[in-house]
Coordinates of C-alpha atoms and ligand atoms in Angstrom, one line a residue:
X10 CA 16.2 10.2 -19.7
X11 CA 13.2 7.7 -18.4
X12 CA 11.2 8.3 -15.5
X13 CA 9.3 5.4 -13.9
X14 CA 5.7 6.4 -14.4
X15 CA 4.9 6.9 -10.5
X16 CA 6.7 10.3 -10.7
X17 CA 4.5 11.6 -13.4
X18 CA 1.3 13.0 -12.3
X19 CA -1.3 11.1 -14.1
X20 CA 0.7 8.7 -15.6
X21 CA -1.8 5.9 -17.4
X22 CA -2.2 3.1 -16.1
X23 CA -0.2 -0.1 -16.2
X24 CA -2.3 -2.7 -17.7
X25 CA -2.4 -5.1 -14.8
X26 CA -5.6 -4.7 -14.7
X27 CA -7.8 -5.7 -18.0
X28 CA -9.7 -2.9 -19.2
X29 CA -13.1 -4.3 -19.4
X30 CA -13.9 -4.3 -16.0
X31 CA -12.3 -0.8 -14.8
X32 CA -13.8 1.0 -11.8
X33 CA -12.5 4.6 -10.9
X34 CA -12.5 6.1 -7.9
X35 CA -12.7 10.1 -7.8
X36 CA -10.9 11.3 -4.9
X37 CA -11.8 13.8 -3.2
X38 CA -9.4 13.5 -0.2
X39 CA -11.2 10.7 1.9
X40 CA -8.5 9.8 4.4
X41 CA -9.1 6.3 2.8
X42 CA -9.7 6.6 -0.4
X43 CA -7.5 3.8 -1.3
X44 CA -9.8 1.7 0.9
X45 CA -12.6 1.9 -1.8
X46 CA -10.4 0.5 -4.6
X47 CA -9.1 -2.7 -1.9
X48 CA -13.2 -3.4 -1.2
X49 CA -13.9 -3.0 -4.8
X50 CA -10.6 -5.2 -6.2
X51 CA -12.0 -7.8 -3.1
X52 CA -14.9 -8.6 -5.4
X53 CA -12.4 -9.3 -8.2
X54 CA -13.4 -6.1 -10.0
X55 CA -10.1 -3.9 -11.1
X56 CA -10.0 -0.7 -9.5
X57 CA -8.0 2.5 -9.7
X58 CA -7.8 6.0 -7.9
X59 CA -8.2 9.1 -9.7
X60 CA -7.8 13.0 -8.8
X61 CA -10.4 15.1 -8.6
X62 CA -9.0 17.3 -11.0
X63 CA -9.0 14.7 -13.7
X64 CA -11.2 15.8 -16.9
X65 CA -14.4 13.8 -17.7
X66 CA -13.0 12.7 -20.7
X67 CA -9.8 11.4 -19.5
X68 CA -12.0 9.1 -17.4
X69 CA -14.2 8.4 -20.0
X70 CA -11.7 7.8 -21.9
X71 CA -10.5 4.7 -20.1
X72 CA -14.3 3.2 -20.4
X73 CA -14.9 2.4 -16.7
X74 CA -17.7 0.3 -15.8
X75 CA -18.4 2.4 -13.0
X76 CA -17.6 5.6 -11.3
X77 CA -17.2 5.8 -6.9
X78 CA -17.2 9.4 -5.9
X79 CA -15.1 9.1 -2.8
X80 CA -15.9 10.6 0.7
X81 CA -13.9 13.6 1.2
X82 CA -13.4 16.5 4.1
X83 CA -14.9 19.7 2.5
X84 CA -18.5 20.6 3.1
X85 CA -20.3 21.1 -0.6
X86 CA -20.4 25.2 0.5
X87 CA -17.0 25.8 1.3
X88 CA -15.7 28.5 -1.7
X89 CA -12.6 25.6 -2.7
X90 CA -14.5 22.7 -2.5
X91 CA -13.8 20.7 -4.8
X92 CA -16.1 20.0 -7.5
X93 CA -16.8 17.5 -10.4
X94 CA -18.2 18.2 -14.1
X95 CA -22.1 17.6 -14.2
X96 CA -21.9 16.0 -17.6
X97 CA -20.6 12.8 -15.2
X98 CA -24.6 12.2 -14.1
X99 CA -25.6 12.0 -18.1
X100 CA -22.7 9.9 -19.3
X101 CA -24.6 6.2 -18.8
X102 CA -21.6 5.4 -16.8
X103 CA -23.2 4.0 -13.4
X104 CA -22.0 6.6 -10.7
X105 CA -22.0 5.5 -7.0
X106 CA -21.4 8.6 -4.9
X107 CA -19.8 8.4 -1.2
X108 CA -20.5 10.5 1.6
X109 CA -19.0 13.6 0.1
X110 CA -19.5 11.9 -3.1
X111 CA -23.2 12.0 -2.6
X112 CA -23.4 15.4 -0.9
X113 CA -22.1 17.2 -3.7
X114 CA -23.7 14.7 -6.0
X115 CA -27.4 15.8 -4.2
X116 CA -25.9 19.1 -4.6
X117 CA -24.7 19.5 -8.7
X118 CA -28.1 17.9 -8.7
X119 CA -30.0 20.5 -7.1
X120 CA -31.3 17.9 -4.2
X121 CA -31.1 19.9 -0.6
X122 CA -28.0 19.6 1.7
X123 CA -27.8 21.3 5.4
X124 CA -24.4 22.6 6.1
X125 CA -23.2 20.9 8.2
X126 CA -23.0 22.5 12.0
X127 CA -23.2 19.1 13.9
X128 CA -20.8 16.2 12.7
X129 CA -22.2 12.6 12.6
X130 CA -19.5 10.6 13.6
X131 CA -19.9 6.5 14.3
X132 CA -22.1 3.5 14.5
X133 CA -25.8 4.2 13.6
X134 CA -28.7 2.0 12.6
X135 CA -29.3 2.2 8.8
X136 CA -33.0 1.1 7.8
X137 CA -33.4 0.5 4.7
X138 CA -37.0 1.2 2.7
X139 CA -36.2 0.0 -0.7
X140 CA -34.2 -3.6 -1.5
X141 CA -34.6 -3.7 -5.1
X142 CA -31.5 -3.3 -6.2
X143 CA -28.2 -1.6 -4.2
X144 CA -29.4 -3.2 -0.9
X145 CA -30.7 -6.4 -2.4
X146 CA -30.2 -9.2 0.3
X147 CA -29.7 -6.8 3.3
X148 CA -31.7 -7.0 6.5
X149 CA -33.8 -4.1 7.0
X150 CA -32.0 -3.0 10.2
X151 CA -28.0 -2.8 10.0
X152 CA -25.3 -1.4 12.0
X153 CA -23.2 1.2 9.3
X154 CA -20.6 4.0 9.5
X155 CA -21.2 7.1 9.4
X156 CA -18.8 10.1 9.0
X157 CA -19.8 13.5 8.3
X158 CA -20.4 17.0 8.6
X159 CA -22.9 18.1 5.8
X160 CA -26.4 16.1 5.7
X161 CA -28.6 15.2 2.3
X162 CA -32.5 16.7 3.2
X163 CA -33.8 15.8 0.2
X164 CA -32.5 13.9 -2.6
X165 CA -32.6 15.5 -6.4
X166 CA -35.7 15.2 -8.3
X167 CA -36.0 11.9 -10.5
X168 CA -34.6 10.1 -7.0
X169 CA -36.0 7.9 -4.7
X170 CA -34.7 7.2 -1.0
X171 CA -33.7 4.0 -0.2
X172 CA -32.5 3.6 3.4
X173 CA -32.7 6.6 6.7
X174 CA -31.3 6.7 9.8
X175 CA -31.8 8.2 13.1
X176 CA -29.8 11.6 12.2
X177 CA -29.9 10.9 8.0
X178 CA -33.1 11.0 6.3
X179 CA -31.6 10.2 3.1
X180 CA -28.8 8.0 4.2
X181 CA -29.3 6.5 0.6
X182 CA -30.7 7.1 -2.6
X183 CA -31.1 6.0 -6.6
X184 CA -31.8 7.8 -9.9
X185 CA -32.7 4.0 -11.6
X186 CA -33.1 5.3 -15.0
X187 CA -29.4 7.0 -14.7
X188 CA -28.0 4.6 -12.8
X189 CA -27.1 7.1 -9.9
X190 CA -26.8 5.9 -6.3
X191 CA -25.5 7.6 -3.0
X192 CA -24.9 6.6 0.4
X193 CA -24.2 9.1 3.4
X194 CA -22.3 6.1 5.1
X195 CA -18.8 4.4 4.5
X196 CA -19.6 1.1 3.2
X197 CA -16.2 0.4 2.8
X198 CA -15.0 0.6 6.7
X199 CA -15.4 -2.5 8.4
X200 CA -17.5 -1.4 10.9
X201 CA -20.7 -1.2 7.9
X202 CA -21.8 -4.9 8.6
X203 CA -23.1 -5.5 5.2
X204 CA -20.6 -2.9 3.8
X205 CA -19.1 -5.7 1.3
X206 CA -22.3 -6.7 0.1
X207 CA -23.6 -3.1 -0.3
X208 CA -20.7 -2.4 -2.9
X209 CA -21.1 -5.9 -4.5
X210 CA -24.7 -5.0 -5.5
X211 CA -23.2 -1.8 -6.8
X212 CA -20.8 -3.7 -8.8
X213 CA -22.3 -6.8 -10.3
X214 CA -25.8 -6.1 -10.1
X215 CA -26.2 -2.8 -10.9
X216 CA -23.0 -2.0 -13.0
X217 CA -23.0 -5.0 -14.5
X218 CA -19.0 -6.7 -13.7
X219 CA -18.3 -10.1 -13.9
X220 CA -15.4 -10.0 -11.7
X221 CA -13.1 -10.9 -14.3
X222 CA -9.8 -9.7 -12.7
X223 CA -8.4 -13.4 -10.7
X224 CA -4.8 -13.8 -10.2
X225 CA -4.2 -15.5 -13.2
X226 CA -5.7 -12.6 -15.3
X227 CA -3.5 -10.0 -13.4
X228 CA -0.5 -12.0 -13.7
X229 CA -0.9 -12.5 -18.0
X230 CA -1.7 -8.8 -17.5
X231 CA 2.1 -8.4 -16.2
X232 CA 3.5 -10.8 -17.9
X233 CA 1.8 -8.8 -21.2
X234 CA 3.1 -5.7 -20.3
X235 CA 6.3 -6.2 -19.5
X236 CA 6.7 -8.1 -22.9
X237 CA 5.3 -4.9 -24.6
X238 CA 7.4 -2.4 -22.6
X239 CA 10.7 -3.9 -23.3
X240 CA 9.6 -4.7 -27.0
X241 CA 12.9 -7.5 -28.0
X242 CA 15.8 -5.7 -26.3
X243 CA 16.7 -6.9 -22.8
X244 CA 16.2 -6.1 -19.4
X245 CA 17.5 -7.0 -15.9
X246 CA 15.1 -7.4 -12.8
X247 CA 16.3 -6.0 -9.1
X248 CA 16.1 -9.2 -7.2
X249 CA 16.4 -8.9 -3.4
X250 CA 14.3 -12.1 -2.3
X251 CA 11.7 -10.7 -0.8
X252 CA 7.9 -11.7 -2.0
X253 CA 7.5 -8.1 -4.6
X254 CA 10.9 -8.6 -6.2
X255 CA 10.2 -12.2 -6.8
X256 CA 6.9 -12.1 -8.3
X257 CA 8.3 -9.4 -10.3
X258 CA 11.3 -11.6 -11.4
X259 CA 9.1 -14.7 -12.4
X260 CA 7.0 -12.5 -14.4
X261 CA 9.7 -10.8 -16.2
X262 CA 11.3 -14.4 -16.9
X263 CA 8.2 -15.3 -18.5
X264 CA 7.8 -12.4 -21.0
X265 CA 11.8 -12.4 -21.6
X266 CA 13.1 -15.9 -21.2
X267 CA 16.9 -15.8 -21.3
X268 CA 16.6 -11.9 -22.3
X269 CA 16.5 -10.9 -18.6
X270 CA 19.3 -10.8 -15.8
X271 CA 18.8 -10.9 -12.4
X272 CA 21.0 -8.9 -10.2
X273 CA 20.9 -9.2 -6.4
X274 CA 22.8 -6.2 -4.6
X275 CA 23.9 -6.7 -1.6
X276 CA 23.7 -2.9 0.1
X277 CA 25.5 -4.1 3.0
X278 CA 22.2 -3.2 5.2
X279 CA 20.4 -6.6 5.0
X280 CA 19.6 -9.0 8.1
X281 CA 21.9 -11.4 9.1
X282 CA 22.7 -14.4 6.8
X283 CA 20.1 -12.8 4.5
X284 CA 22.8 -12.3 1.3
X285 CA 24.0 -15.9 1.9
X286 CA 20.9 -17.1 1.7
X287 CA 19.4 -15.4 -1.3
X288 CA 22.3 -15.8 -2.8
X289 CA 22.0 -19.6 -2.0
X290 CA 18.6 -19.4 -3.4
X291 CA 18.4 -17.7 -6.6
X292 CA 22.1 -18.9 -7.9
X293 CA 20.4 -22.8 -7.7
X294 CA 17.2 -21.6 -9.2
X295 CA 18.6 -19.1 -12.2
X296 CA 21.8 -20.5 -12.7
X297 CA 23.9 -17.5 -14.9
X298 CA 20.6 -15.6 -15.3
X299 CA 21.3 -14.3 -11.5
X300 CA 24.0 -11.9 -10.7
X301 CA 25.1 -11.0 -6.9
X302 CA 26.8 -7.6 -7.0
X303 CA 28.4 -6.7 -3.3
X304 CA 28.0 -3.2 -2.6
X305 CA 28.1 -2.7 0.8
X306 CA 31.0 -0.6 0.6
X307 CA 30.0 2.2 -1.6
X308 CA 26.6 2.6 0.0
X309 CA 27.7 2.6 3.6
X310 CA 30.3 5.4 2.0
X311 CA 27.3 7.3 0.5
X312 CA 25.3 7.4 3.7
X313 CA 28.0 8.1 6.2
X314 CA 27.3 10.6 8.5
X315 CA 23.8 11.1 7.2
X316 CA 21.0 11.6 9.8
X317 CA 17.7 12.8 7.6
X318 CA 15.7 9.4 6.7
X319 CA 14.6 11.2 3.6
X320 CA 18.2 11.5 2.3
X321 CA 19.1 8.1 3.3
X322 CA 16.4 6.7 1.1
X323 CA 17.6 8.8 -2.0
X324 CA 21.3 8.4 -1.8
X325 CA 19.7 4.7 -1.2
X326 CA 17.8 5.2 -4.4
X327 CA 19.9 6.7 -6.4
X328 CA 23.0 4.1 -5.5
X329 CA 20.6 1.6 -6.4
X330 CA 20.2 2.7 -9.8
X331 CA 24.0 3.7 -10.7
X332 CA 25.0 -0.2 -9.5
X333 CA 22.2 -1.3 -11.6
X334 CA 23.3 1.2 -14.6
X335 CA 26.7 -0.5 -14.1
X336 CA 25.6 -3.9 -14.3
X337 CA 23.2 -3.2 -17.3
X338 CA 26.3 -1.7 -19.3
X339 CA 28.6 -4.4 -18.5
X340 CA 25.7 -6.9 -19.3
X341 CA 25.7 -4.7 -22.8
X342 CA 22.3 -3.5 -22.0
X343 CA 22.7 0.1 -22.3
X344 CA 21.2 2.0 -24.4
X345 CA 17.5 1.3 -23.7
X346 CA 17.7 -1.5 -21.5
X347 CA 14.9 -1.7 -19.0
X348 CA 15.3 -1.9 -15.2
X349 CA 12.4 -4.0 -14.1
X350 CA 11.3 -3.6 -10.3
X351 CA 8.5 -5.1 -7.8
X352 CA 7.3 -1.6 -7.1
X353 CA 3.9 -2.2 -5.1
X354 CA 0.6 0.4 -5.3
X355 CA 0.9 1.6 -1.4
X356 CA 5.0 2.7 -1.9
X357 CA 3.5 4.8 -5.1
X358 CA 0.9 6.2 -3.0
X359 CA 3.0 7.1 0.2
X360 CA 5.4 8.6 -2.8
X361 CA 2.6 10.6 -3.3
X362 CA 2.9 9.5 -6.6
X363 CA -1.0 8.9 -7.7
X364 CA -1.6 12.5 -8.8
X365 CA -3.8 12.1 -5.7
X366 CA -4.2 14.3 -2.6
X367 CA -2.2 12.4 0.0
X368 CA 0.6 13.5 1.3
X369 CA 4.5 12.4 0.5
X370 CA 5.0 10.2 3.8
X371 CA 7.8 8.6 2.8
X372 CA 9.9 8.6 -0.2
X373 CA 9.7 5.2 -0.6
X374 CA 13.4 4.4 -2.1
X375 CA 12.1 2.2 -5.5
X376 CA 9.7 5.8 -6.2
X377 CA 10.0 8.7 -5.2
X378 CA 13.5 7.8 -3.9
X379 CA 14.9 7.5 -7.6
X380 CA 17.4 10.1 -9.2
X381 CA 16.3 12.7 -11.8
X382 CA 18.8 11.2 -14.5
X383 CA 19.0 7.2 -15.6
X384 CA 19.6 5.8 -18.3
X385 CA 17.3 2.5 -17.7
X386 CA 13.6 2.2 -18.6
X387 CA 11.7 1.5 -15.6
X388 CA 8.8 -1.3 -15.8
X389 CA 7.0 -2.0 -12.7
X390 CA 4.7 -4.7 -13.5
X391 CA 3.0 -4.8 -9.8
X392 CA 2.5 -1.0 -9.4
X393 CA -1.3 -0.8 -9.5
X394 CA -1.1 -4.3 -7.2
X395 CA -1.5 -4.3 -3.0
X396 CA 0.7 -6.6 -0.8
X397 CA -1.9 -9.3 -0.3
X398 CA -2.7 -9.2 -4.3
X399 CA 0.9 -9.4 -4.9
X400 CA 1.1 -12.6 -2.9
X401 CA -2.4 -14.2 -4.5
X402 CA -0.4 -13.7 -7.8
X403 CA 2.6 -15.2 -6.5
X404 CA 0.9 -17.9 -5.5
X405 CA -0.8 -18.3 -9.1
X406 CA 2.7 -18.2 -10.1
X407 CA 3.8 -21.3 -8.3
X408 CA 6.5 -19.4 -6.0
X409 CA 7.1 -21.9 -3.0
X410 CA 5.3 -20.7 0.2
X411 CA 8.8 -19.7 2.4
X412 CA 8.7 -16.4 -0.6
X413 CA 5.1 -15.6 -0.9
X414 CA 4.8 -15.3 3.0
X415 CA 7.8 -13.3 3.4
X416 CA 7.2 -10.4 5.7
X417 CA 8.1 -7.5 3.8
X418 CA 11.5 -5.6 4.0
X419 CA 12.1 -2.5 2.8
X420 CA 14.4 -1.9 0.2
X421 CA 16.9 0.5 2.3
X422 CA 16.9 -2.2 4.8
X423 CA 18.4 -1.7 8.1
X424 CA 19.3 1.8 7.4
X425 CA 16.0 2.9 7.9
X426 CA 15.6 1.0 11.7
X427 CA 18.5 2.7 13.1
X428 CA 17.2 6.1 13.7
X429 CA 20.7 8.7 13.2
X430 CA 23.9 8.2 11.5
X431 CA 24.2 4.6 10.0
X432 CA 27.6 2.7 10.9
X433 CA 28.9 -0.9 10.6
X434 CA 29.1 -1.5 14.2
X435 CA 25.0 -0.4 15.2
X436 CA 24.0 -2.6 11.8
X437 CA 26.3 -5.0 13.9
X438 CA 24.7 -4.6 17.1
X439 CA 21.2 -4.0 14.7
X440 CA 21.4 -7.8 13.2
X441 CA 21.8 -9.6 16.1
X442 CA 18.7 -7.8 18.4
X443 CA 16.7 -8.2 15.0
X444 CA 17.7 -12.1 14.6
X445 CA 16.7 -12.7 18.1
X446 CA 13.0 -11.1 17.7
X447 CA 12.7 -12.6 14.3
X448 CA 13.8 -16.3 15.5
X449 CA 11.5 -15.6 19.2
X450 CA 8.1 -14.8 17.2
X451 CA 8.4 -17.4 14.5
X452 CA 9.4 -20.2 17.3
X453 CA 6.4 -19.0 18.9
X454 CA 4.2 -19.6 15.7
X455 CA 2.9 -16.4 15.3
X456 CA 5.1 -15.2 11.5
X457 CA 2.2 -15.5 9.7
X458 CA -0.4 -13.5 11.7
X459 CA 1.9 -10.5 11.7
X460 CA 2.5 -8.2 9.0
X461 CA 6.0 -7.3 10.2
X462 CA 8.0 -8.3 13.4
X463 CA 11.5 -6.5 13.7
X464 CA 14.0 -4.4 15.8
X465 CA 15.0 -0.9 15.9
X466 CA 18.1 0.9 16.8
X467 CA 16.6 3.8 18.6
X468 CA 19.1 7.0 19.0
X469 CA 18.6 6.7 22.9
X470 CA 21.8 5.1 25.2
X471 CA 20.8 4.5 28.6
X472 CA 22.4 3.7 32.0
X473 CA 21.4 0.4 33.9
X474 CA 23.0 -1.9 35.6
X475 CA 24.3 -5.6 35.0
X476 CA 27.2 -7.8 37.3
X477 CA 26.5 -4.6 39.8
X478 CA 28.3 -2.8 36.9
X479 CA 27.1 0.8 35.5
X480 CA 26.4 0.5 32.0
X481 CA 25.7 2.9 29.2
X482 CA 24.2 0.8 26.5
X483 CA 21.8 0.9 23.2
X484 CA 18.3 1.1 23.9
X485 CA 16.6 -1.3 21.1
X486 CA 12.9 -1.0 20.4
X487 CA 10.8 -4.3 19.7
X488 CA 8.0 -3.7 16.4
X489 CA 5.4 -5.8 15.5
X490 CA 2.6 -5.1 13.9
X491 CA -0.6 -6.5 12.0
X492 CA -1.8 -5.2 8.6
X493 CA -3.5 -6.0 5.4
X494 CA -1.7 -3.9 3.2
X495 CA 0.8 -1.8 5.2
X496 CA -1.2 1.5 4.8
X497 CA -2.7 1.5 8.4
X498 CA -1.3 -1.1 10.6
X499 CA -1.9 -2.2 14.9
X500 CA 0.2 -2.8 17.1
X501 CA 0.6 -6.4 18.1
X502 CA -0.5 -7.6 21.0
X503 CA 2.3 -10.3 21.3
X504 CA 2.2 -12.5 25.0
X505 CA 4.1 -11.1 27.6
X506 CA 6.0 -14.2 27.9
X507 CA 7.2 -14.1 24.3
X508 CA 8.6 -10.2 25.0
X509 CA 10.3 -11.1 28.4
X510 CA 12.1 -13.9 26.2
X511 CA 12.8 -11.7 23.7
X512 CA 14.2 -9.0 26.1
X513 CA 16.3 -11.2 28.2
X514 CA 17.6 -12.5 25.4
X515 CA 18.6 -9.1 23.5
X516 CA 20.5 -8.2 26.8
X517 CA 22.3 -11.5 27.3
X518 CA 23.3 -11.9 23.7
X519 CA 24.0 -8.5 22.5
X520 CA 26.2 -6.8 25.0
X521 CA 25.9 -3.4 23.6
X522 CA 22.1 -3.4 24.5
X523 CA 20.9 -3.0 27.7
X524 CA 17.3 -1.5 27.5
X525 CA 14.4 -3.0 25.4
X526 CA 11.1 -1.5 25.1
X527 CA 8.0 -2.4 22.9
X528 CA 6.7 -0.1 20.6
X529 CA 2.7 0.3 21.2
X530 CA 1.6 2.5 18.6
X531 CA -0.3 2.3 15.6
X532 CA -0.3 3.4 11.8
X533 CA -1.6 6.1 11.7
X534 CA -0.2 8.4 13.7
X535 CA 3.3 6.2 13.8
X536 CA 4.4 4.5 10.6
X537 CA 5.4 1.1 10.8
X538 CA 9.3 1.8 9.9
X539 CA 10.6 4.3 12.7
X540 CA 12.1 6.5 9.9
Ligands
LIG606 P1 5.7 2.7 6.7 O1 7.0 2.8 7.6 O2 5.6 3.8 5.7 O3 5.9 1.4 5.9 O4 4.5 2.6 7.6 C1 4.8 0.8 5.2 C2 5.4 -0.5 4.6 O5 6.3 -0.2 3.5 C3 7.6 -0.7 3.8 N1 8.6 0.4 3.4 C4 9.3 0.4 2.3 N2 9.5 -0.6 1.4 N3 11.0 0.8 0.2 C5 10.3 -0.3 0.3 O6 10.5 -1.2 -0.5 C6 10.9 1.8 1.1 O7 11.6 2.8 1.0 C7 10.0 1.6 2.2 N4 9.7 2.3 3.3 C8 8.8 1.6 4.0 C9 7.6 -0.9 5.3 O8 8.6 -1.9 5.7 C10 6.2 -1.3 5.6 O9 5.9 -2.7 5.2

């Protein structure tokens, strides 16, 4: 039995990223931790989170070039906060410590921290009294972030303060012999003006990067391990057109050549024409090396009747795996053939898959949605990667724009927009609201400044009126929403225009609909997918 590594709780690493320029963040439960590692990976500087609970030596271990002790929500007093080995702040590893990261830094330390009774929370002016090194550049008045509920009074002896505010005495401060810094603000929220160039000293000046990690290095990376993982036996690549699956496929080509099969399943809860058309696609491209398998059949089986989006995405999962099982064994792949799959960071952290502190949103189907038992090797080359990462390696790649720009789909499609019981007619009634909201928003140029643009079948049928007839029809929600990477996401505000022509023309072309409404909430508290 083989496990794809996002299950296993501290799994190492893939080696996307090359070695010499690792960063780790500690996480200590930040609601953004995963922010940190995007800013830091911005300066082209590999980056991975970490639990708290991972050993010193474990992270040592992996020679990082620096260490970012994340923010977090305990206060350093409370009896289970969490805590981090000393020996950290004597291991010549440059440590940069974040909010709570510099609390309990100032703490272990034995600098003094007030409990905190009154919560800083927002803009403030940062001044800063010392630009030698981690504010190098930066004005000495800035607007930054702050968020917190214990205070730093006096930093640790053997430090200096660099930078106060109104409320923070030490908003910042250095050991320069250890290499030690901490900041009381988020410099990794957009609202910390000079937030980017804040971590950038960290990171090139003071821990010495190069910013070695470019597309093309992260793409021989994956092209390196997934020659290593599979070793000379063979391997087929779940293609489903979208931008993940195909950067995953080109990679895979180039570390197997002819030793790799594509296979395209068609689950029967794609968008309309969509099969056709990948189909269309790959079978010019790959010639033999691409295989279409139409399932629809056996999945719509599997899910009928089923209302829990949780179990939809694992009987998804699962059914994904046992055609691809099929396909391997008729391919003669089994035993130890690998399955190789565009699995993305943000699906492995939703999974909760990081051995991190968030929370299992949602199973997504490619992690946390996979069966116990396989008999296929899983190797996800893009699993430490972010959307806009995958796309800049893409890109690299030479994949035409039309795939790199893709919005994303997920991978148990449609089944996931129509909220209840999945049948043929609402993925029916589904594929024609979707096509007219898809075709609306691209006509109206706006596709590439939206993350995702889509309809839902919402459970709710309502009564209206059409012909001075009574009707009783579907009521479709309208989504669109802007993101960088698909862990928070805004609402669009599309023109009003652009939704009366999209509602008018739901109602007149789809005559089971007869209500449209646009969705107007965030990520968080709503996820972007409605289950
Ligand atoms: P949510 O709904 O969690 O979605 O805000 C975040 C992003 O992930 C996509 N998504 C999935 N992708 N398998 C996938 O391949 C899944 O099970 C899955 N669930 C959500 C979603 O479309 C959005 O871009």
């Amino acid at each position: 039995m083989t496990r794809p590594d996002a299950a296993r709780p501290g799994a190492p690493a893939s080696s996307t990223g090359p070695s010499a320029e690792l960063v780790l963040v500690v996480d200590f439960g930040a609601q953004y931790s995963q922010l940190i590692a995007r800013r830091v990976r911005e300066h082209r500087v590999y980056c991975e989170l970490v639990h708290h609970s991972t050993p010193l030596a474990e992270l040592l271990a992996r020679r990082p070039r620096a260490i970012i002790l994340s923010g977090g929500p305990a206060s350093v007093y409370a009896k289970d906060a969490p805590r981090y080995d000393t020996a950290l702040f004597d291991a010549g590893v440059p440590v940069l410590g974040i909010c709570y990261g510099m609390q309990l830094m100032a703490y272990l330390l034995r600098g003094r921290v007030e409990r905190g009774d009154r919560r800083e929370y927002g803009r403030a002016v940062l001044t800063v009294t010392d630009d030698q090194d981690l504010f190098r550049g930066i004005e000495r008045e800035t607007q930054c972030w702050m968020s917190h509920g214990d205070l730093v009074l006096e930093p640790p002896p053997g430090f200096v303060v660099l930078a106060r505010t109104a409320n923070s005495p030490v908003a910042a401060f250095a050991d320069r012999c250890r290499r030690l810094y901490g900041v009381q603000f988020h410099p990794e929220v957009v609202h910390t003006e000079r937030g980017r160039d804040i971590l950038g000293n960290f990171l090139l000046k003071i821990a010495g990067c190069r910013g070695l990690w470019t597309p093309e290095a992260v793409a021989d990376a994956a092209v390196r391990e997934v020659a290593e993982r599979v070793g000379d036996g063979r391997a087929i690549v779940a293609l489903s057109g979208g931008v993940d699956s195909s950067v995953a496929a080109v990679i895979a080509h180039r570390a197997l050549g002819d030793r790799l099969v594509a296979v395209f399943v068609d689950h029967g809860l794609l968008r309309k024409d969509e099969p056709e058309t990948v189909i269309e696609t790959f079978s010019c491209r790959m010639g033999a090396s691409f295989v279409p398998v139409r399932a629809a059949d056996r999945f719509l089986k599997a899910l009928c009747g089923v209302r829990d989006p949780e179990r939809k995405r694992k009987i998804i999962g699962e059914e994904f795996i046992r055609v691809f099982e099929e396909e391997a064994s008729r391919l003669g792949l089994v035993p130890g053939g690998a399955l190789v799959q565009g699995t993305l960071y943000p699906d492995v952290i939703e999974s909760g898959g990081t051995h991190g502190t968030a929370a299992v949103i949602k199973s997504h189907h490619n992690v946390g949605g996979l069966p116990e038992r396989m008999s296929l090797t899983i190797v996800e080359p893009l699993r430490n990667l972010f959307k806009d990462e995958v796309r800049a390696v893409g890109e690299e790649l030479g994949l035409p724009p039309g795939i790199v720009w893709r919005p994303p789909f997920p991978g148990p499609g449609l089944s996931i927009r129509i909220v209840g019981p999945v049948t043929r007619r609402k993925l029916a009634v589904l594929r024609e609201a979707d096509h007219v909201v898809r075709e609306e928003v691209e006509r109206a140029g706006l596709g590439r400044r939206l993350w995702q643009y889509f309809a839902v079948l919402t459970g709710v049928r309502s009564v209206g009126v059409m012909g001075d007839e009574r009707t009783y029809g579907y009521t479709v929600a309208v989504r669109a929403v802007t993101s960088e990477d698909g862990m928070t996401a805004d609402w669009a505000r599309l023109p009003h225009d652009l939704l009366e022509r999209i509602a008018s023309r739901i109602i007149s072309e789809v005559p089971q609909v007869n209500r449209v409404v646009y969705d107007v909430t965030s990520k968080p508290p709503a996820t972007i997918e409605w289950e």
